[in-house]
PDB file of C-alpha atoms in Angstrom:
ATOM      1  CA  MET A  20      83.092 109.537  89.572  1.00 93.00           C
ATOM      2  CA  LEU A  21      84.231 105.939  88.965  1.00 98.00           C
ATOM      3  CA  ALA A  22      80.936 104.100  88.552  1.00 97.00           C
ATOM      4  CA  GLY A  23      81.295 100.986  86.408  1.00 95.00           C
ATOM      5  CA  ARG A  24      85.091 100.915  86.741  1.00 98.00           C
ATOM      6  CA  LEU A  25      87.175  98.170  88.373  1.00 98.00           C
ATOM      7  CA  ALA A  26      90.319  99.071  90.326  1.00 98.00           C
ATOM      8  CA  LEU A  27      93.145  96.742  91.296  1.00 98.00           C
ATOM      9  CA  VAL A  28      95.067  98.070  94.310  1.00 98.00           C
ATOM     10  CA  THR A  29      98.243  96.344  95.477  1.00 98.00           C
ATOM     11  CA  GLY A  30      99.423  96.902  99.019  1.00 98.00           C
ATOM     12  CA  GLY A  31      95.746  97.328  99.841  1.00 98.00           C
ATOM     13  CA  GLY A  32      96.023  95.787 103.285  1.00 98.00           C
ATOM     14  CA  SER A  33      97.239  98.911 105.078  1.00 96.00           C
ATOM     15  CA  GLY A  34      98.394 102.511 104.871  1.00 95.00           C
ATOM     16  CA  ILE A  35      98.157 104.273 101.535  1.00 97.00           C
ATOM     17  CA  GLY A  36      96.802 101.207  99.752  1.00 98.00           C
ATOM     18  CA  ARG A  37      93.934 100.858 102.202  1.00 98.00           C
ATOM     19  CA  ALA A  38      93.038 104.534 101.910  1.00 98.00           C
ATOM     20  CA  VAL A  39      93.047 104.237  98.111  1.00 98.00           C
ATOM     21  CA  CYS A  40      90.721 101.224  98.259  1.00 98.00           C
ATOM     22  CA  GLN A  41      88.292 103.068 100.507  1.00 98.00           C
ATOM     23  CA  LEU A  42      88.208 106.258  98.419  1.00 98.00           C
ATOM     24  CA  LEU A  43      87.881 104.518  95.046  1.00 98.00           C
ATOM     25  CA  ALA A  44      85.067 102.344  96.405  1.00 98.00           C
ATOM     26  CA  LYS A  45      83.364 105.446  97.812  1.00 98.00           C
ATOM     27  CA  GLU A  46      83.484 106.962  94.327  1.00 98.00           C
ATOM     28  CA  GLY A  47      81.714 103.929  92.851  1.00 98.00           C
ATOM     29  CA  ALA A  48      84.522 101.680  91.608  1.00 98.00           C
ATOM     30  CA  GLY A  49      84.650  97.965  92.193  1.00 98.00           C
ATOM     31  CA  VAL A  50      87.847  97.213  94.091  1.00 98.00           C
ATOM     32  CA  ALA A  51      90.179  94.219  94.017  1.00 98.00           C
ATOM     33  CA  VAL A  52      92.096  94.551  97.288  1.00 98.00           C
ATOM     34  CA  VAL A  53      95.482  92.880  96.827  1.00 98.00           C
ATOM     35  CA  ASP A  54      98.075  92.241  99.508  1.00 98.00           C
ATOM     36  CA  LEU A  55     100.686  89.599 100.289  1.00 98.00           C
ATOM     37  CA  ASN A  56      98.960  89.339 103.674  1.00 98.00           C
ATOM     38  CA  LYS A  57      95.486  87.958 102.930  1.00 97.00           C
ATOM     39  CA  GLU A  58      94.236  88.783 106.439  1.00 98.00           C
ATOM     40  CA  ALA A  59      95.217  92.433 106.005  1.00 98.00           C
ATOM     41  CA  ALA A  60      93.488  92.516 102.612  1.00 98.00           C
ATOM     42  CA  GLN A  61      90.378  91.049 104.216  1.00 98.00           C
ATOM     43  CA  GLU A  62      90.453  93.730 106.933  1.00 98.00           C
ATOM     44  CA  THR A  63      90.387  96.382 104.221  1.00 98.00           C
ATOM     45  CA  LEU A  64      87.633  94.531 102.374  1.00 98.00           C
ATOM     46  CA  ASP A  65      85.512  94.539 105.532  1.00 98.00           C
ATOM     47  CA  ARG A  66      85.516  98.349 105.382  1.00 97.00           C
ATOM     48  CA  LEU A  67      84.249  98.453 101.789  1.00 98.00           C
ATOM     49  CA  PRO A  68      80.756  98.067 100.344  1.00 97.00           C
ATOM     50  CA  LYS A  69      79.631  94.577  99.401  1.00 96.00           C
ATOM     51  CA  GLY A  70      80.587  93.238  95.990  1.00 96.00           C
ATOM     52  CA  ASN A  71      84.320  93.788  96.251  1.00 98.00           C
ATOM     53  CA  HIS A  72      86.951  91.069  96.739  1.00 98.00           C
ATOM     54  CA  ALA A  73      90.267  90.503  98.497  1.00 98.00           C
ATOM     55  CA  PHE A  74      93.210  88.628  96.999  1.00 98.00           C
ATOM     56  CA  SER A  75      96.629  87.487  98.152  1.00 98.00           C
ATOM     57  CA  ALA A  76      99.485  87.840  95.677  1.00 98.00           C
ATOM     58  CA  ASP A  77     103.255  88.231  95.621  1.00 98.00           C
ATOM     59  CA  VAL A  78     103.847  91.098  93.196  1.00 98.00           C
ATOM     60  CA  SER A  79     107.507  90.119  92.796  1.00 98.00           C
ATOM     61  CA  SER A  80     106.456  86.793  91.205  1.00 98.00           C
ATOM     62  CA  SER A  81     105.287  86.812  87.585  1.00 98.00           C
ATOM     63  CA  SER A  82     103.308  83.600  88.047  1.00 98.00           C
ATOM     64  CA  SER A  83     101.551  85.030  91.105  1.00 98.00           C
ATOM     65  CA  VAL A  84     100.660  88.250  89.252  1.00 98.00           C
ATOM     66  CA  LYS A  85      99.324  86.355  86.229  1.00 98.00           C
ATOM     67  CA  GLU A  86      97.207  84.144  88.490  1.00 98.00           C
ATOM     68  CA  LEU A  87      95.941  87.261  90.274  1.00 98.00           C
ATOM     69  CA  LEU A  88      94.617  88.730  87.020  1.00 98.00           C
ATOM     70  CA  LYS A  89      92.848  85.471  86.249  1.00 98.00           C
ATOM     71  CA  GLN A  90      91.220  85.414  89.697  1.00 98.00           C
ATOM     72  CA  ILE A  91      90.101  89.029  89.385  1.00 98.00           C
ATOM     73  CA  LYS A  92      88.470  88.430  86.014  1.00 98.00           C
ATOM     74  CA  THR A  93      86.708  85.341  87.380  1.00 98.00           C
ATOM     75  CA  SER A  94      85.442  87.220  90.443  1.00 98.00           C
ATOM     76  CA  PHE A  95      84.349  90.449  88.737  1.00 98.00           C
ATOM     77  CA  HIS A  96      83.702  89.176  85.180  1.00 98.00           C
ATOM     78  CA  MET A  97      85.810  92.039  83.861  1.00 98.00           C
ATOM     79  CA  VAL A  98      89.397  93.247  83.919  1.00 98.00           C
ATOM     80  CA  PRO A  99      90.633  96.313  85.796  1.00 98.00           C
ATOM     81  CA  SER A 100      90.524  99.672  84.056  1.00 98.00           C
ATOM     82  CA  ILE A 101      92.383 101.193  87.025  1.00 98.00           C
ATOM     83  CA  ALA A 102      95.482  99.870  88.773  1.00 98.00           C
ATOM     84  CA  VAL A 103      97.213 101.456  91.749  1.00 98.00           C
ATOM     85  CA  ASN A 104     100.589  99.942  92.589  1.00 98.00           C
ATOM     86  CA  SER A 105     101.042 100.670  96.273  1.00 98.00           C
ATOM     87  CA  ALA A 106     102.816  97.493  97.406  1.00 98.00           C
ATOM     88  CA  GLY A 107     106.195  98.367  98.873  1.00 97.00           C
ATOM     89  CA  ILE A 108     108.688  97.488 101.584  1.00 96.00           C
ATOM     90  CA  THR A 109     111.717  99.002 103.279  1.00 95.00           C
ATOM     91  CA  LYS A 110     114.881  97.368 104.585  1.00 96.00           C
ATOM     92  CA  ASP A 111     116.873 100.379 105.724  1.00 94.00           C
ATOM     93  CA  LYS A 112     120.587 100.418 106.453  1.00 95.00           C
ATOM     94  CA  MET A 113     123.554 102.585 105.536  1.00 97.00           C
ATOM     95  CA  MET A 114     124.960 101.635 102.131  1.00 98.00           C
ATOM     96  CA  LEU A 115     128.341 100.631 103.579  1.00 98.00           C
ATOM     97  CA  LYS A 116     126.637  98.036 105.766  1.00 98.00           C
ATOM     98  CA  MET A 117     123.753  96.928 103.542  1.00 98.00           C
ATOM     99  CA  ASP A 118     123.742  93.271 102.531  1.00 98.00           C
ATOM    100  CA  GLU A 119     122.898  92.174  99.002  1.00 98.00           C
ATOM    101  CA  GLU A 120     119.764  90.329 100.090  1.00 98.00           C
ATOM    102  CA  SER A 121     118.247  93.485 101.581  1.00 98.00           C
ATOM    103  CA  PHE A 122     118.973  95.405  98.401  1.00 98.00           C
ATOM    104  CA  ASN A 123     117.523  92.716  96.145  1.00 98.00           C
ATOM    105  CA  LYS A 124     114.377  92.215  98.216  1.00 98.00           C
ATOM    106  CA  VAL A 125     113.406  95.888  98.076  1.00 98.00           C
ATOM    107  CA  ILE A 126     114.127  96.104  94.348  1.00 98.00           C
ATOM    108  CA  ASN A 127     112.120  92.921  93.697  1.00 98.00           C
ATOM    109  CA  VAL A 128     109.002  94.131  95.499  1.00 98.00           C
ATOM    110  CA  ASN A 129     109.061  97.865  94.819  1.00 98.00           C
ATOM    111  CA  LEU A 130     110.418  97.987  91.269  1.00 98.00           C
ATOM    112  CA  LYS A 131     110.090  94.536  89.719  1.00 98.00           C
ATOM    113  CA  GLY A 132     106.673  94.137  91.314  1.00 98.00           C
ATOM    114  CA  THR A 133     105.515  97.428  89.835  1.00 98.00           C
ATOM    115  CA  PHE A 134     106.780  96.332  86.420  1.00 98.00           C
ATOM    116  CA  LEU A 135     105.027  92.958  86.591  1.00 98.00           C
ATOM    117  CA  VAL A 136     101.677  94.471  87.562  1.00 98.00           C
ATOM    118  CA  ASN A 137     101.981  97.245  84.946  1.00 98.00           C
ATOM    119  CA  GLN A 138     102.713  94.627  82.299  1.00 98.00           C
ATOM    120  CA  ALA A 139      99.968  92.183  83.289  1.00 98.00           C
ATOM    121  CA  VAL A 140      97.303  94.849  83.761  1.00 98.00           C
ATOM    122  CA  SER A 141      98.049  96.634  80.499  1.00 98.00           C
ATOM    123  CA  GLN A 142      98.013  93.304  78.640  1.00 98.00           C
ATOM    124  CA  ALA A 143      94.601  92.552  80.155  1.00 98.00           C
ATOM    125  CA  MET A 144      93.322  96.027  79.258  1.00 98.00           C
ATOM    126  CA  LEU A 145      94.431  95.597  75.655  1.00 98.00           C
ATOM    127  CA  ALA A 146      92.963  92.098  75.363  1.00 98.00           C
ATOM    128  CA  ASP A 147      89.569  93.334  76.611  1.00 97.00           C
ATOM    129  CA  LYS A 148      89.792  96.628  74.685  1.00 97.00           C
ATOM    130  CA  VAL A 149      89.441  98.794  77.802  1.00 97.00           C
ATOM    131  CA  PRO A 150      88.922 102.338  76.459  1.00 91.00           C
ATOM    132  CA  ASN A 151      90.064 104.391  79.440  1.00 94.00           C
ATOM    133  CA  GLY A 152      92.814 102.576  81.316  1.00 98.00           C
ATOM    134  CA  SER A 153      94.697 104.344  84.092  1.00 98.00           C
ATOM    135  CA  ILE A 154      97.729 102.945  85.898  1.00 99.00           C
ATOM    136  CA  ILE A 155      99.032 104.792  88.949  1.00 99.00           C
ATOM    137  CA  ASN A 156     102.387 103.849  90.414  1.00 99.00           C
ATOM    138  CA  ILE A 157     103.254 104.889  93.954  1.00 98.00           C
ATOM    139  CA  SER A 158     106.843 106.091  93.954  1.00 98.00           C
ATOM    140  CA  SER A 159     108.286 108.338  96.687  1.00 97.00           C
ATOM    141  CA  ILE A 160     109.913 111.721  97.060  1.00 96.00           C
ATOM    142  CA  VAL A 161     112.924 109.676  98.193  1.00 96.00           C
ATOM    143  CA  GLY A 162     113.168 108.368  94.631  1.00 97.00           C
ATOM    144  CA  LYS A 163     113.715 111.952  93.483  1.00 97.00           C
ATOM    145  CA  VAL A 164     116.067 113.319  96.142  1.00 95.00           C
ATOM    146  CA  GLY A 165     117.491 110.249  97.935  1.00 94.00           C
ATOM    147  CA  ASN A 166     117.604 109.616 101.666  1.00 91.00           C
ATOM    148  CA  ILE A 167     120.328 108.527 104.058  1.00 91.00           C
ATOM    149  CA  GLY A 168     120.027 104.862 104.955  1.00 93.00           C
ATOM    150  CA  GLN A 169     117.679 104.057 102.087  1.00 94.00           C
ATOM    151  CA  VAL A 170     119.876 103.419  99.088  1.00 98.00           C
ATOM    152  CA  ASN A 171     117.814 100.366  98.107  1.00 98.00           C
ATOM    153  CA  TYR A 172     114.457 102.097  98.618  1.00 97.00           C
ATOM    154  CA  ALA A 173     115.559 105.267  96.822  1.00 98.00           C
ATOM    155  CA  ALA A 174     116.870 103.233  93.883  1.00 98.00           C
ATOM    156  CA  SER A 175     113.636 101.253  93.642  1.00 98.00           C
ATOM    157  CA  LYS A 176     111.425 104.344  93.740  1.00 98.00           C
ATOM    158  CA  ALA A 177     113.602 106.232  91.240  1.00 98.00           C
ATOM    159  CA  GLY A 178     113.211 103.208  88.996  1.00 98.00           C
ATOM    160  CA  VAL A 179     109.426 103.425  89.347  1.00 98.00           C
ATOM    161  CA  ILE A 180     109.532 106.983  88.001  1.00 98.00           C
ATOM    162  CA  GLY A 181     111.540 105.902  84.959  1.00 98.00           C
ATOM    163  CA  LEU A 182     109.281 102.898  84.435  1.00 98.00           C
ATOM    164  CA  THR A 183     106.208 105.124  84.625  1.00 98.00           C
ATOM    165  CA  LYS A 184     107.446 107.611  82.052  1.00 98.00           C
ATOM    166  CA  THR A 185     108.463 104.863  79.636  1.00 98.00           C
ATOM    167  CA  ALA A 186     105.249 102.857  80.039  1.00 98.00           C
ATOM    168  CA  ALA A 187     103.247 106.045  79.478  1.00 98.00           C
ATOM    169  CA  LYS A 188     104.956 106.589  76.114  1.00 98.00           C
ATOM    170  CA  GLU A 189     104.408 102.983  75.061  1.00 98.00           C
ATOM    171  CA  LEU A 190     100.755 102.752  76.102  1.00 98.00           C
ATOM    172  CA  ALA A 191      99.408 106.208  75.237  1.00 98.00           C
ATOM    173  CA  GLY A 192      98.435 105.105  71.753  1.00 97.00           C
ATOM    174  CA  PHE A 193      96.253 102.377  73.249  1.00 97.00           C
ATOM    175  CA  GLY A 194      94.293 104.748  75.471  1.00 97.00           C
ATOM    176  CA  ILE A 195      96.089 103.720  78.667  1.00 98.00           C
ATOM    177  CA  ARG A 196      97.532 106.449  80.886  1.00 98.00           C
ATOM    178  CA  VAL A 197     100.386 105.805  83.327  1.00 99.00           C
ATOM    179  CA  ASN A 198     101.317 108.267  86.061  1.00 99.00           C
ATOM    180  CA  ALA A 199     103.167 108.236  89.370  1.00 98.00           C
ATOM    181  CA  VAL A 200     102.454 109.712  92.783  1.00 98.00           C
ATOM    182  CA  LEU A 201     105.395 110.670  94.988  1.00 98.00           C
ATOM    183  CA  PRO A 202     104.366 110.755  98.655  1.00 97.00           C
ATOM    184  CA  GLY A 203     106.524 112.515 101.185  1.00 95.00           C
ATOM    185  CA  PHE A 204     106.379 111.507 104.836  1.00 91.00           C
ATOM    186  CA  ILE A 205     102.939 109.996 105.267  1.00 93.00           C
ATOM    187  CA  GLN A 206     101.669 108.589 108.554  1.00 89.00           C
ATOM    188  CA  THR A 207     101.591 104.839 107.848  1.00 83.00           C
ATOM    189  CA  PRO A 208     102.912 101.665 109.487  1.00 76.00           C
ATOM    190  CA  MET A 209     106.103 102.270 107.495  1.00 72.00           C
ATOM    191  CA  THR A 210     106.739 105.610 109.224  1.00 77.00           C
ATOM    192  CA  ASP A 211     105.359 104.609 112.629  1.00 75.00           C
ATOM    193  CA  VAL A 212     108.618 102.751 113.366  1.00 72.00           C
ATOM    194  CA  LEU A 213     110.754 105.900 113.053  1.00 72.00           C
ATOM    195  CA  PRO A 214     112.299 107.106 116.347  1.00 76.00           C
ATOM    196  CA  LYS A 215     110.716 110.176 117.926  1.00 80.00           C
ATOM    197  CA  ASN A 216     113.837 112.310 117.526  1.00 81.00           C
ATOM    198  CA  VAL A 217     113.995 111.472 113.819  1.00 76.00           C
ATOM    199  CA  MET A 218     110.342 112.429 113.395  1.00 79.00           C
ATOM    200  CA  GLU A 219     110.979 115.773 115.082  1.00 84.00           C
ATOM    201  CA  ILE A 220     113.742 116.534 112.563  1.00 83.00           C
ATOM    202  CA  ILE A 221     111.526 115.501 109.644  1.00 83.00           C
ATOM    203  CA  LEU A 222     108.674 117.731 110.795  1.00 88.00           C
ATOM    204  CA  GLN A 223     111.029 120.707 110.865  1.00 90.00           C
ATOM    205  CA  LEU A 224     111.821 120.084 107.193  1.00 90.00           C
ATOM    206  CA  ILE A 225     108.189 119.972 106.037  1.00 94.00           C
ATOM    207  CA  PRO A 226     106.874 123.465 105.188  1.00 94.00           C
ATOM    208  CA  ALA A 227     103.317 122.353 105.984  1.00 95.00           C
ATOM    209  CA  GLY A 228     104.544 121.492 109.483  1.00 91.00           C
ATOM    210  CA  LYS A 229     102.855 118.102 109.712  1.00 92.00           C
ATOM    211  CA  MET A 230     102.886 114.574 108.389  1.00 92.00           C
ATOM    212  CA  GLY A 231     100.625 113.730 105.489  1.00 96.00           C
ATOM    213  CA  GLN A 232      97.777 111.255 105.833  1.00 96.00           C
ATOM    214  CA  PRO A 233      97.124 108.252 103.565  1.00 97.00           C
ATOM    215  CA  GLU A 234      93.944 109.975 102.413  1.00 98.00           C
ATOM    216  CA  ASP A 235      96.023 112.821 100.976  1.00 98.00           C
ATOM    217  CA  VAL A 236      97.749 110.377  98.649  1.00 98.00           C
ATOM    218  CA  ALA A 237      94.483 108.609  97.880  1.00 98.00           C
ATOM    219  CA  GLU A 238      92.960 111.860  96.636  1.00 98.00           C
ATOM    220  CA  ALA A 239      95.787 112.278  94.126  1.00 98.00           C
ATOM    221  CA  CYS A 240      95.239 108.696  92.978  1.00 98.00           C
ATOM    222  CA  LEU A 241      91.516 109.345  92.555  1.00 98.00           C
ATOM    223  CA  PHE A 242      92.239 112.317  90.319  1.00 98.00           C
ATOM    224  CA  LEU A 243      94.620 110.287  88.154  1.00 98.00           C
ATOM    225  CA  ALA A 244      92.183 107.372  87.992  1.00 98.00           C
ATOM    226  CA  SER A 245      89.290 109.552  86.865  1.00 98.00           C
ATOM    227  CA  ASP A 246      88.482 111.159  83.529  1.00 96.00           C
ATOM    228  CA  ARG A 247      89.298 114.534  85.095  1.00 97.00           C
ATOM    229  CA  SER A 248      92.932 113.730  84.271  1.00 98.00           C
ATOM    230  CA  ARG A 249      92.190 112.292  80.826  1.00 97.00           C
ATOM    231  CA  TYR A 250      94.967 114.304  79.135  1.00 98.00           C
ATOM    232  CA  ILE A 251      97.587 113.615  81.805  1.00 98.00           C
ATOM    233  CA  THR A 252     100.066 110.789  81.345  1.00 98.00           C
ATOM    234  CA  GLY A 253     103.742 110.200  82.059  1.00 98.00           C
ATOM    235  CA  THR A 254     103.813 112.709  84.881  1.00 98.00           C
ATOM    236  CA  THR A 255     104.484 112.688  88.621  1.00 98.00           C
ATOM    237  CA  ILE A 256     102.487 114.325  91.386  1.00 98.00           C
ATOM    238  CA  GLU A 257     104.298 115.103  94.636  1.00 98.00           C
ATOM    239  CA  VAL A 258     102.216 114.820  97.824  1.00 98.00           C
ATOM    240  CA  THR A 259     104.752 116.099 100.310  1.00 96.00           C
ATOM    241  CA  GLY A 260     103.456 119.159 102.162  1.00 96.00           C
ATOM    242  CA  GLY A 261     106.119 121.169 100.329  1.00 95.00           C
ATOM    243  CA  LEU A 262     109.058 118.947 101.305  1.00 91.00           C
ATOM    244  CA  PHE A 263     111.954 119.433  98.856  1.00 84.00           C
ATOM    245  CA  ALA A 264     109.757 121.651  96.672  1.00 72.00           C
TER     246      ALA A 264
END
């Protein structure tokens, strides 16, 4: 489905990002596995076919993102025609007790980082005249409905939705599509730290009655990356098991 395409995947060292890397590679894409943790990126790379590469980058730094695009072009001799922005962090605390540093850090990685990668990748696509660019931003259902104790995370993911819709309008004329995926509660290292009693409450709220798997989100990303979604841009796909539907 993706033969001859190159995908850049941030947050590729674990969870949703790792599942996306594996599925896109399975469908024939070359994959640039990107993570702040180079060892984690390498662990993902070890699960992929030969010919792919792992990179370490700080998505919240414009200089790091620009250098990343240079390294990818050197390694693959082409620029990405697919980008999946899965890098994200949480620093949860009730708003009344949240410190400014925790708010800024989450915004810098989740929202600013998504902006920087969208900007750098789309500039590279335009410079190389990529005919079928697809950018997929991982937001969250929390960005749509909010969540207690996650004012910073919810704000960052709501911002990703707005960024996605605006970028889609700006880039559509250049043949670049931009969409967002909103996962619900997916079984990843980010959710593994939740207390058991909290998880029991969450499961009661999910109509499907179970947590989602990273592969469920990866399948949505594959659809948006492929030509099967060639007339879809500026939209959001919720992968939530019916949560808040």
